[in-house]
mmCIF file of C-alpha atoms in Angstrom:
data_model
loop_
_atom_site.group_PDB
_atom_site.id
_atom_site.type_symbol
_atom_site.label_atom_id
_atom_site.label_comp_id
_atom_site.label_asym_id
_atom_site.label_seq_id
_atom_site.Cartn_x
_atom_site.Cartn_y
_atom_site.Cartn_z
ATOM 1 C CA MET A 1 -68.917 169.635 203.561
ATOM 2 C CA GLU A 2 -65.945 170.171 205.264
ATOM 3 C CA SER A 3 -66.869 166.876 207.843
ATOM 4 C CA LYS A 4 -67.919 165.336 204.479
ATOM 5 C CA TRP A 5 -64.245 165.927 203.256
ATOM 6 C CA GLY A 6 -62.761 165.015 206.302
ATOM 7 C CA LYS A 7 -64.968 161.833 206.377
ATOM 8 C CA ILE A 8 -63.559 160.580 202.772
ATOM 9 C CA TRP A 9 -59.968 161.628 203.618
ATOM 10 C CA GLY A 10 -60.359 159.239 206.646
ATOM 11 C CA LEU A 11 -61.531 156.781 204.603
ATOM 12 C CA ILE A 12 -58.774 156.768 202.146
ATOM 13 C CA GLY A 13 -56.335 157.479 204.918
ATOM 14 C CA LEU A 14 -57.649 154.316 206.712
ATOM 15 C CA LEU A 15 -58.060 152.209 203.631
ATOM 16 C CA LEU A 16 -54.371 152.882 202.723
ATOM 17 C CA LEU A 17 -52.818 151.672 206.025
ATOM 18 C CA ASN A 18 -54.169 148.116 204.828
ATOM 19 C CA PHE A 19 -52.394 148.546 201.571
ATOM 20 C CA VAL A 20 -48.896 149.070 202.634
ATOM 21 C CA ASN A 21 -48.705 145.196 203.929
ATOM 22 C CA ASN A 22 -48.655 143.989 200.523
ATOM 23 C CA VAL A 23 -45.463 142.438 198.944
ATOM 24 C CA SER A 24 -44.540 139.831 196.205
ATOM 25 C CA SER A 25 -43.393 136.468 196.299
ATOM 26 C CA LEU A 26 -39.932 136.502 198.450
ATOM 27 C CA SER A 27 -36.657 134.202 197.520
ATOM 28 C CA LEU A 28 -34.746 133.206 200.421
ATOM 29 C CA THR A 29 -32.289 130.965 200.305
ATOM 30 C CA ILE A 30 -31.224 129.065 203.544
ATOM 31 C CA THR A 31 -27.843 128.108 204.562
ATOM 32 C CA LYS A 32 -28.701 127.497 208.496
ATOM 33 C CA VAL A 33 -31.392 130.148 210.319
ATOM 34 C CA GLU A 34 -32.970 132.473 208.022
ATOM 35 C CA CYS A 35 -35.827 134.927 209.549
ATOM 36 C CA VAL A 36 -37.652 137.215 208.001
ATOM 37 C CA TYR A 37 -39.355 139.856 210.464
ATOM 38 C CA GLU A 38 -43.007 141.404 210.064
ATOM 39 C CA ILE A 39 -44.706 144.149 212.203
ATOM 40 C CA VAL A 40 -48.215 143.275 213.244
ATOM 41 C CA ARG A 41 -50.017 147.065 213.698
ATOM 42 C CA SER A 42 -52.931 145.976 215.932
ATOM 43 C CA GLU A 43 -54.571 143.051 217.707
ATOM 44 C CA GLY A 44 -56.295 141.175 215.788
ATOM 45 C CA ASP A 45 -54.967 141.027 212.575
ATOM 46 C CA ILE A 46 -55.283 138.055 210.219
ATOM 47 C CA VAL A 47 -51.683 137.031 209.238
ATOM 48 C CA SER A 48 -52.122 133.995 206.406
ATOM 49 C CA GLY A 49 -48.706 133.522 203.920
ATOM 50 C CA ASN A 50 -47.098 130.416 202.758
ATOM 51 C CA PHE A 51 -44.079 129.385 201.606
ATOM 52 C CA VAL A 52 -42.788 126.311 199.071
ATOM 53 C CA VAL A 53 -38.961 124.589 198.872
ATOM 54 C CA VAL A 54 -38.250 125.801 195.287
ATOM 55 C CA ASP A 55 -34.608 123.918 194.021
ATOM 56 C CA HIS A 56 -34.547 120.836 195.767
ATOM 57 C CA HIS A 57 -31.105 120.035 194.454
ATOM 58 C CA ILE A 58 -31.147 116.426 195.622
ATOM 59 C CA PHE A 59 -31.397 112.917 193.825
ATOM 60 C CA TRP A 60 -33.431 111.158 195.901
ATOM 61 C CA SER A 61 -36.686 112.292 197.579
ATOM 62 C CA SER A 62 -34.693 110.944 200.863
ATOM 63 C CA ASP A 63 -31.788 113.176 200.687
ATOM 64 C CA HIS A 64 -33.123 116.457 202.376
ATOM 65 C CA PRO A 65 -35.834 115.639 205.005
ATOM 66 C CA GLY A 66 -37.264 119.252 204.727
ATOM 67 C CA LEU A 67 -36.867 122.433 206.416
ATOM 68 C CA ASP A 68 -38.240 123.241 210.142
ATOM 69 C CA PHE A 69 -40.518 126.547 209.899
ATOM 70 C CA SER A 70 -41.468 128.274 213.014
ATOM 71 C CA ILE A 71 -43.707 131.418 214.233
ATOM 72 C CA THR A 72 -42.690 133.470 217.234
ATOM 73 C CA SER A 73 -45.114 136.118 218.585
ATOM 74 C CA PRO A 74 -43.844 139.375 219.635
ATOM 75 C CA GLY A 75 -44.223 137.826 223.338
ATOM 76 C CA GLY A 76 -42.070 134.879 222.938
ATOM 77 C CA ASP A 77 -44.509 132.658 222.561
ATOM 78 C CA ILE A 78 -43.971 129.796 219.189
ATOM 79 C CA LEU A 79 -47.457 130.050 217.345
ATOM 80 C CA HIS A 80 -46.341 127.205 214.835
ATOM 81 C CA ASN A 81 -44.021 124.444 214.548
ATOM 82 C CA LEU A 82 -43.318 122.834 211.488
ATOM 83 C CA LYS A 83 -40.001 120.333 211.075
ATOM 84 C CA GLY A 84 -39.477 118.514 208.129
ATOM 85 C CA THR A 85 -41.575 120.571 205.354
ATOM 86 C CA SER A 86 -41.154 121.087 201.782
ATOM 87 C CA GLY A 87 -44.001 123.895 201.594
ATOM 88 C CA ASP A 88 -46.840 124.876 203.341
ATOM 89 C CA LYS A 89 -49.807 127.419 204.044
ATOM 90 C CA PHE A 90 -50.089 129.125 207.488
ATOM 91 C CA SER A 91 -52.794 131.546 209.012
ATOM 92 C CA PHE A 92 -53.635 133.465 212.407
ATOM 93 C CA LYS A 93 -55.355 135.448 214.235
ATOM 94 C CA ALA A 94 -52.565 137.631 215.831
ATOM 95 C CA PRO A 95 -53.176 137.715 219.698
ATOM 96 C CA ARG A 96 -51.407 140.916 219.730
ATOM 97 C CA SER A 97 -49.507 143.767 217.911
ATOM 98 C CA GLY A 98 -46.014 144.043 217.325
ATOM 99 C CA LEU A 99 -43.296 142.180 215.651
ATOM 100 C CA TYR A 100 -43.735 138.429 214.730
ATOM 101 C CA GLN A 101 -40.768 135.961 213.771
ATOM 102 C CA PHE A 102 -40.639 133.607 210.159
ATOM 103 C CA CYS A 103 -37.090 131.642 210.870
ATOM 104 C CA PHE A 104 -36.394 128.717 208.866
ATOM 105 C CA HIS A 105 -34.354 126.356 210.309
ATOM 106 C CA ASN A 106 -32.142 124.123 207.506
ATOM 107 C CA PRO A 107 -30.932 120.465 209.504
ATOM 108 C CA LEU A 108 -28.355 120.013 206.623
ATOM 109 C CA SER A 109 -25.975 121.810 205.143
ATOM 110 C CA THR A 110 -27.039 122.285 201.818
ATOM 111 C CA PRO A 111 -28.551 125.344 201.100
ATOM 112 C CA GLU A 112 -32.355 125.206 200.087
ATOM 113 C CA THR A 113 -34.296 128.048 198.334
ATOM 114 C CA ILE A 114 -38.030 128.906 199.545
ATOM 115 C CA ALA A 115 -40.425 131.028 197.735
ATOM 116 C CA PHE A 116 -42.252 133.425 200.932
ATOM 117 C CA TYR A 117 -45.406 134.812 200.903
ATOM 118 C CA ILE A 118 -46.758 136.634 203.550
ATOM 119 C CA HIS A 119 -49.811 138.707 203.741
ATOM 120 C CA ILE A 120 -51.365 140.741 207.091
ATOM 121 C CA GLY A 121 -55.188 141.508 206.761
ATOM 122 C CA HIS A 122 -56.648 144.426 208.763
ATOM 123 C CA ILE A 123 -60.535 144.774 209.256
ATOM 124 C CA PRO A 124 -62.056 147.575 210.600
ATOM 125 C CA ASN A 125 -64.294 146.146 212.725
ATOM 126 C CA GLU A 126 -67.614 147.386 213.935
ATOM 127 C CA HIS A 127 -66.330 148.293 217.508
ATOM 128 C CA ASN A 128 -64.386 151.143 215.961
ATOM 129 C CA LEU A 129 -67.067 152.426 214.675
ATOM 130 C CA ALA A 130 -68.425 153.658 217.691
ATOM 131 C CA LYS A 131 -65.105 155.205 219.229
ATOM 132 C CA ASN A 132 -64.162 156.675 215.362
ATOM 133 C CA GLU A 133 -67.378 158.954 213.786
ATOM 134 C CA HIS A 134 -65.643 159.171 210.663
ATOM 135 C CA LEU A 135 -65.490 155.164 210.076
ATOM 136 C CA ASP A 136 -68.381 154.585 207.278
ATOM 137 C CA PRO A 137 -69.733 151.117 207.823
ATOM 138 C CA ILE A 138 -68.899 150.525 204.072
ATOM 139 C CA ASN A 139 -65.022 150.734 205.002
ATOM 140 C CA VAL A 140 -66.030 147.637 206.783
ATOM 141 C CA LYS A 141 -67.745 146.063 203.818
ATOM 142 C CA ILE A 142 -64.869 146.963 201.510
ATOM 143 C CA ALA A 143 -62.265 146.409 203.820
ATOM 144 C CA GLU A 144 -63.638 142.413 203.811
ATOM 145 C CA LEU A 145 -64.145 142.416 200.634
ATOM 146 C CA ARG A 146 -60.253 143.074 199.497
ATOM 147 C CA GLU A 147 -59.665 140.903 202.918
ATOM 148 C CA ALA A 148 -61.058 137.845 200.410
ATOM 149 C CA LEU A 149 -59.252 138.874 197.628
ATOM 150 C CA GLU A 150 -56.351 139.087 198.972
ATOM 151 C CA ALA A 151 -56.681 136.022 200.419
ATOM 152 C CA VAL A 152 -57.505 134.662 196.340
ATOM 153 C CA THR A 153 -54.281 135.942 195.626
ATOM 154 C CA THR A 154 -52.441 134.388 198.847
ATOM 155 C CA GLU A 155 -53.545 131.487 197.719
ATOM 156 C CA GLN A 156 -52.361 132.193 194.141
ATOM 157 C CA LYS A 157 -49.219 132.853 195.273
ATOM 158 C CA TYR A 158 -49.048 129.368 196.899
ATOM 159 C CA LEU A 159 -49.889 127.234 193.954
ATOM 160 C CA LYS A 160 -47.634 129.382 191.191
ATOM 161 C CA SER A 161 -44.765 128.264 193.404
ATOM 162 C CA ARG A 162 -46.124 124.432 193.920
ATOM 163 C CA ASP A 163 -46.574 125.329 189.510
ATOM 164 C CA ALA A 164 -42.849 126.169 189.553
ATOM 165 C CA VAL A 165 -41.315 122.523 191.542
ATOM 166 C CA HIS A 166 -43.837 120.619 189.880
ATOM 167 C CA ARG A 167 -42.752 121.770 186.657
ATOM 168 C CA SER A 168 -38.795 121.118 187.560
ATOM 169 C CA THR A 169 -39.825 117.671 188.159
ATOM 170 C CA ASN A 170 -41.374 116.919 185.439
ATOM 171 C CA GLU A 171 -38.289 118.510 183.560
ATOM 172 C CA SER A 172 -35.807 116.312 184.955
ATOM 173 C CA THR A 173 -37.984 113.273 184.777
ATOM 174 C CA LYS A 174 -38.486 113.972 181.012
ATOM 175 C CA THR A 175 -34.235 114.111 181.136
ATOM 176 C CA ARG A 176 -33.851 111.325 182.880
ATOM 177 C CA VAL A 177 -36.026 108.895 181.392
ATOM 178 C CA ILE A 178 -34.361 110.056 177.982
ATOM 179 C CA GLY A 179 -31.278 109.898 179.595
ATOM 180 C CA TYR A 180 -30.920 106.763 181.509
ATOM 181 C CA THR A 181 -32.661 105.100 178.373
ATOM 182 C CA VAL A 182 -30.085 105.976 176.241
ATOM 183 C CA GLY A 183 -26.763 105.171 178.184
ATOM 184 C CA GLU A 184 -28.569 101.444 179.251
ATOM 185 C CA TYR A 185 -28.759 100.827 175.526
ATOM 186 C CA MET A 186 -25.108 101.964 175.271
ATOM 187 C CA LEU A 187 -24.130 100.020 177.942
ATOM 188 C CA LEU A 188 -25.562 97.161 177.140
ATOM 189 C CA THR A 189 -24.278 97.247 173.479
ATOM 190 C CA ILE A 190 -20.848 97.657 175.228
ATOM 191 C CA ALA A 191 -21.183 94.639 177.644
ATOM 192 C CA SER A 192 -22.225 92.156 175.089
ATOM 193 C CA VAL A 193 -18.968 93.684 172.736
ATOM 194 C CA LEU A 194 -16.869 93.261 175.372
ATOM 195 C CA GLN A 195 -18.577 89.416 176.095
ATOM 196 C CA VAL A 196 -18.046 88.332 172.411
ATOM 197 C CA ILE A 197 -13.918 89.947 172.655
ATOM 198 C CA TYR A 198 -13.645 88.194 175.442
ATOM 199 C CA ILE A 199 -14.687 84.410 174.262
ATOM 200 C CA ARG A 200 -12.890 85.292 171.586
ATOM 201 C CA ARG A 201 -9.386 85.802 173.534
ATOM 202 C CA LEU A 202 -10.583 82.139 175.372
ATOM 203 C CA PHE A 203 -10.375 80.768 172.013
ATOM 204 C CA SER A 204 -7.626 82.268 170.822
ATOM 205 C CA LYS A 205 -5.047 80.646 169.132
ATOM 206 C CA SER A 206 -1.756 81.857 171.838
ATOM 207 C CA VAL A 207 -3.249 80.147 174.645
ATOM 208 C CA GLY A 208 -3.130 77.456 173.365
ATOM 209 C CA TYR A 209 -5.155 74.204 171.768
ATOM 210 C CA ASN A 210 -7.719 72.849 174.169
ATOM 211 C CA ARG A 211 -6.843 74.564 177.150
ATOM 212 C CA ILE A 212 -10.418 75.061 177.639
ATOM 213 C CA MET B 1 -40.951 142.871 205.376
ATOM 214 C CA ARG B 2 -37.780 143.109 207.475
ATOM 215 C CA LEU B 3 -34.720 140.424 207.096
ATOM 216 C CA GLY B 4 -32.654 140.510 210.159
ATOM 217 C CA GLY B 5 -29.222 140.089 211.366
ATOM 218 C CA GLY B 6 -29.452 137.166 212.968
ATOM 219 C CA THR B 7 -27.317 135.566 215.874
ATOM 220 C CA HIS B 8 -24.394 135.326 213.240
ATOM 221 C CA GLU B 9 -21.988 137.497 211.403
ATOM 222 C CA TRP B 10 -23.046 138.646 208.295
ATOM 223 C CA ARG B 11 -21.646 140.518 205.118
ATOM 224 C CA VAL B 12 -24.244 141.167 202.796
ATOM 225 C CA ARG B 13 -28.590 140.201 202.955
ATOM 226 C CA VAL B 14 -29.662 140.049 199.750
ATOM 227 C CA TRP B 15 -33.536 140.341 198.645
ATOM 228 C CA ARG B 16 -34.497 138.472 195.730
ATOM 229 C CA ALA B 17 -37.928 138.352 194.192
ATOM 230 C CA SER B 18 -39.050 136.625 191.208
ATOM 231 C CA LEU B 19 -41.308 139.100 188.866
ATOM 232 C CA GLY B 20 -42.195 138.763 185.905
ATOM 233 C CA GLU B 21 -42.507 140.848 182.708
ATOM 234 C CA GLY B 22 -43.335 144.226 182.202
ATOM 235 C CA LEU B 23 -44.825 144.810 186.142
ATOM 236 C CA GLY B 24 -45.539 148.256 186.228
ATOM 237 C CA ILE B 25 -43.763 149.769 188.830
ATOM 238 C CA THR B 26 -41.881 147.949 191.396
ATOM 239 C CA MET B 27 -41.473 150.181 194.595
ATOM 240 C CA PHE B 28 -39.155 149.952 196.864
ATOM 241 C CA ASP B 29 -38.686 151.444 200.086
ATOM 242 C CA PHE B 30 -36.177 150.833 202.554
ATOM 243 C CA ASN B 31 -34.642 152.042 205.701
ATOM 244 C CA VAL B 32 -31.472 150.927 207.908
ATOM 245 C CA ILE B 33 -32.417 150.515 211.511
ATOM 246 C CA TYR B 34 -29.154 151.043 213.834
ATOM 247 C CA LEU B 35 -25.705 152.315 213.173
ATOM 248 C CA GLY B 36 -27.249 152.771 209.132
ATOM 249 C CA LEU B 37 -24.524 152.682 207.011
ATOM 250 C CA ALA B 38 -25.125 150.076 203.571
ATOM 251 C CA LEU B 39 -24.106 149.764 200.208
ATOM 252 C CA LEU B 40 -27.347 148.680 197.973
ATOM 253 C CA TRP B 41 -27.007 147.583 194.925
ATOM 254 C CA VAL B 42 -30.137 146.457 192.680
ATOM 255 C CA THR B 43 -29.739 144.325 189.996
ATOM 256 C CA SER B 44 -31.904 142.680 187.115
ATOM 257 C CA PRO B 45 -31.717 138.880 185.835
ATOM 258 C CA PHE B 46 -29.624 139.840 183.166
ATOM 259 C CA GLY B 47 -26.972 141.245 185.543
ATOM 260 C CA ASN B 48 -27.394 145.033 184.723
ATOM 261 C CA ASN B 49 -27.602 147.331 187.629
ATOM 262 C CA LEU B 50 -30.956 149.121 188.336
ATOM 263 C CA HIS B 51 -29.585 151.141 191.245
ATOM 264 C CA HIS B 52 -26.744 151.594 193.541
ATOM 265 C CA ASN B 53 -26.599 153.242 196.755
ATOM 266 C CA GLU B 54 -23.638 154.048 199.174
ATOM 267 C CA ASN B 55 -24.181 154.941 202.572
ATOM 268 C CA ALA B 56 -27.355 154.935 202.989
ATOM 269 C CA THR B 57 -29.700 154.785 206.071
ATOM 270 C CA HIS B 58 -32.913 155.131 204.127
ATOM 271 C CA GLY B 59 -34.108 155.500 200.432
ATOM 272 C CA GLN B 60 -37.145 154.669 197.824
ATOM 273 C CA PHE B 61 -36.024 153.271 194.524
ATOM 274 C CA ALA B 62 -38.883 152.388 191.665
ATOM 275 C CA PHE B 63 -38.623 150.911 188.981
ATOM 276 C CA THR B 64 -40.146 149.119 185.433
ATOM 277 C CA THR B 65 -39.533 145.733 185.166
ATOM 278 C CA SER B 66 -38.318 144.536 181.233
ATOM 279 C CA GLU B 67 -37.385 140.426 181.775
ATOM 280 C CA SER B 68 -38.874 138.631 184.025
ATOM 281 C CA GLY B 69 -37.060 136.722 186.356
ATOM 282 C CA ASN B 70 -35.043 136.803 189.718
ATOM 283 C CA TYR B 71 -34.271 140.717 190.683
ATOM 284 C CA LEU B 72 -31.811 140.799 193.211
ATOM 285 C CA ALA B 73 -31.741 143.847 196.095
ATOM 286 C CA CYS B 74 -28.151 143.431 198.343
ATOM 287 C CA PHE B 75 -27.138 145.587 201.340
ATOM 288 C CA TRP B 76 -23.609 145.293 202.342
ATOM 289 C CA LYS B 77 -22.291 145.767 205.752
ATOM 290 C CA ASP B 78 -20.147 148.902 205.767
ATOM 291 C CA GLY B 79 -16.557 147.675 206.492
ATOM 292 C CA SER B 80 -16.341 150.654 209.373
ATOM 293 C CA HIS B 81 -18.530 148.527 211.272
ATOM 294 C CA GLN B 82 -17.512 146.222 213.648
ATOM 295 C CA LYS B 83 -17.876 142.337 212.795
ATOM 296 C CA ASP B 84 -20.640 141.405 215.074
ATOM 297 C CA SER B 85 -22.833 144.829 214.770
ATOM 298 C CA GLU B 86 -26.428 144.060 214.211
ATOM 299 C CA LEU B 87 -27.727 146.020 211.226
ATOM 300 C CA THR B 88 -31.498 145.597 211.132
ATOM 301 C CA LEU B 89 -33.089 146.553 207.591
ATOM 302 C CA GLY B 90 -36.942 147.139 206.824
ATOM 303 C CA VAL B 91 -38.015 146.663 203.562
ATOM 304 C CA ASP B 92 -40.802 147.853 202.282
ATOM 305 C CA TRP B 93 -41.500 146.053 198.913
ATOM 306 C CA LYS B 94 -44.233 145.972 196.302
ATOM 307 C CA THR B 95 -44.624 145.049 193.062
ATOM 308 C CA GLY B 96 -47.833 145.304 190.493
ATOM 309 C CA ILE B 97 -51.081 146.595 191.169
ATOM 310 C CA ALA B 98 -49.686 147.307 195.017
ATOM 311 C CA ALA B 99 -47.589 149.627 193.839
ATOM 312 C CA LYS B 100 -49.379 151.808 191.268
ATOM 313 C CA ASP B 101 -49.644 155.693 192.196
ATOM 314 C CA TRP B 102 -52.845 155.735 193.200
ATOM 315 C CA GLU B 103 -52.782 159.706 194.202
ATOM 316 C CA SER B 104 -51.914 160.483 191.286
ATOM 317 C CA VAL B 105 -54.840 158.340 189.521
ATOM 318 C CA ALA B 106 -56.853 159.800 191.878
ATOM 319 C CA LYS B 107 -56.106 163.532 191.111
ATOM 320 C CA LYS B 108 -55.999 162.576 187.386
ATOM 321 C CA GLU B 109 -59.210 161.506 187.210
ATOM 322 C CA LYS B 110 -60.605 163.322 189.558
ATOM 323 C CA ILE B 111 -62.495 160.529 191.715
ATOM 324 C CA GLU B 112 -62.131 160.342 195.501
ATOM 325 C CA GLY B 113 -63.559 157.776 198.054
ATOM 326 C CA VAL B 114 -65.558 154.499 197.568
ATOM 327 C CA GLU B 115 -64.689 154.701 193.983
ATOM 328 C CA LEU B 116 -60.847 155.067 194.155
ATOM 329 C CA VAL B 117 -61.250 151.990 196.436
ATOM 330 C CA LEU B 118 -63.480 149.922 194.155
ATOM 331 C CA ARG B 119 -60.683 150.682 191.114
ATOM 332 C CA ARG B 120 -58.260 149.251 193.680
ATOM 333 C CA LEU B 121 -60.384 146.167 194.001
ATOM 334 C CA LYS B 122 -60.962 146.323 190.114
ATOM 335 C CA GLY B 123 -57.013 146.326 189.904
ATOM 336 C CA ILE B 124 -56.676 143.406 192.162
ATOM 337 C CA VAL B 125 -59.545 141.537 190.353
ATOM 338 C CA GLU B 126 -57.523 141.770 186.997
ATOM 339 C CA THR B 127 -53.967 140.731 188.367
ATOM 340 C CA ILE B 128 -56.499 137.457 190.194
ATOM 341 C CA ARG B 129 -57.099 136.571 186.506
ATOM 342 C CA GLY B 130 -53.926 137.683 185.242
ATOM 343 C CA ASN B 131 -52.450 134.600 187.321
ATOM 344 C CA LEU B 132 -55.383 131.921 186.755
ATOM 345 C CA ILE B 133 -55.080 132.426 183.285
ATOM 346 C CA TYR B 134 -51.200 131.668 183.642
ATOM 347 C CA LEU B 135 -51.613 128.450 185.955
ATOM 348 C CA ARG B 136 -54.051 127.093 183.078
ATOM 349 C CA ASP B 137 -51.523 127.864 180.591
ATOM 350 C CA ARG B 138 -48.524 126.136 182.654
ATOM 351 C CA GLU B 139 -50.910 123.540 183.496
ATOM 352 C CA ALA B 140 -51.201 122.505 179.991
ATOM 353 C CA ASP B 141 -47.959 123.132 179.249
ATOM 354 C CA MET B 142 -46.986 120.464 182.449
ATOM 355 C CA ARG B 143 -49.552 118.259 180.729
ATOM 356 C CA GLU B 144 -48.215 118.023 177.780
ATOM 357 C CA VAL B 145 -44.522 117.278 179.047
ATOM 358 C CA SER B 146 -46.306 114.467 181.100
ATOM 359 C CA GLU B 147 -47.986 112.651 178.722
ATOM 360 C CA ALA B 148 -45.137 112.820 176.116
ATOM 361 C CA THR B 149 -42.953 111.757 179.604
ATOM 362 C CA ASN B 150 -45.766 108.354 179.833
ATOM 363 C CA ALA B 151 -45.103 107.237 176.386
ATOM 364 C CA ARG B 152 -41.925 107.649 176.208
ATOM 365 C CA VAL B 153 -41.175 105.512 179.262
ATOM 366 C CA ALA B 154 -43.235 102.553 177.526
ATOM 367 C CA TRP B 155 -41.774 103.030 174.872
ATOM 368 C CA PHE B 156 -38.330 102.971 175.782
ATOM 369 C CA SER B 157 -39.366 99.820 177.934
ATOM 370 C CA ILE B 158 -40.319 97.945 175.447
ATOM 371 C CA MET B 159 -37.375 98.646 173.041
ATOM 372 C CA SER B 160 -34.617 97.859 175.608
ATOM 373 C CA LEU B 161 -36.457 94.433 175.845
ATOM 374 C CA GLY B 162 -36.212 94.457 171.808
ATOM 375 C CA VAL B 163 -32.292 95.390 172.174
ATOM 376 C CA CYS B 164 -31.897 92.465 173.950
ATOM 377 C CA ILE B 165 -32.564 90.078 172.148
ATOM 378 C CA VAL B 166 -31.430 91.749 169.571
ATOM 379 C CA VAL B 167 -27.797 92.088 170.992
ATOM 380 C CA SER B 168 -27.854 88.385 172.258
ATOM 381 C CA VAL B 169 -28.842 86.993 169.137
ATOM 382 C CA LEU B 170 -26.402 89.171 167.324
ATOM 383 C CA GLN B 171 -23.565 87.545 170.086
ATOM 384 C CA ILE B 172 -24.871 84.060 168.667
ATOM 385 C CA TRP B 173 -24.777 84.190 165.516
ATOM 386 C CA TYR B 174 -21.345 86.094 165.206
ATOM 387 C CA LEU B 175 -19.504 83.533 168.254
ATOM 388 C CA LYS B 176 -20.796 80.485 165.723
ATOM 389 C CA ARG B 177 -19.428 81.618 162.427
ATOM 390 C CA TYR B 178 -16.607 82.084 164.825
ATOM 391 C CA PHE B 179 -16.147 78.854 165.771
ATOM 392 C CA VAL B 180 -17.207 77.532 162.623
ATOM 393 C CA LYS B 181 -14.333 79.616 160.900
ATOM 394 C CA LYS B 182 -11.873 78.359 163.832
ATOM 395 C CA LYS B 183 -12.801 74.799 162.909
ATOM 396 C CA LEU B 184 -14.209 74.236 166.493
ATOM 397 C CA ILE B 185 -17.272 72.592 165.704
#
């Protein structure tokens, strides 16, 4: 009886550890350099995440080349390096535990806003079963199931951010179509009225007969 | 998750997350490492101040979102520090299903172990389904806007040609009438 309770609490304790790393999408405004740090508790954990640049505030798409993104491991090696991106997914297996650094660098002076999400997944593998008698093989399967669901959630956060960007592009296109077309019609009308007025003046009496 | 001080001086660090409405409890657990004095504000999208904490080294705060939008948690470095002192913030921020108090659910319904874990997984699956429905509805909205814009582009371009022709015809007609009146033609 005692060992069963101990087993159950051990199970709950171990699984609760997995849940600590669940965070929602974070909004960062990057003026020059911004870094986010995350602790990876054990080697072999799978770190997956994504980021999308929202609210571009640019007129033409060639205005802003995008952000630079890099992931640095606790040992100082750069695991991942992207230049000029407007959003990407990443996923890697942590080679060691420790503090990982996710840095964004903005090459231009206009601040950019990004939506950022990381998930660190830990699956207690079969190796630990021999060491820890409180670990039931079902835990491994449940952890795998949970990691699969978290992968879906991570993907959904990415899709939501991209959807927000797409929507703002759509709205901007709609506004531009209407605004620029109405402006074009008005400009056309004004230009032709000015033409008529000018021609009238050319033929007016004060200029003199038969001058033209 | 931690937002670091960086190599440049900083006065305020803002943690901003876009949260939907009625998200249940959003739990917010922070601790400040190193010289530990910070001022914390949490504000809702409409500017209501949800939480205020001065000279805090650590704390925990939970709230239910009533509006959807950007929620800001701002940390200020206290004025008594030197300008370049580095202050590291560790923030643990959970929303929605992850913030639910599972211990009290376990006690209340007297479930434990695998059943409790499977309940949590069920919660995650329901969140996933909610997200899918949201994305599908948004896609439907955007498709409508796109199709309307598509129709408008075609229609407005043809109309601009029409406007051009009408305006030039009017010009010629007016000028002819003017010259006839002035007896130049």
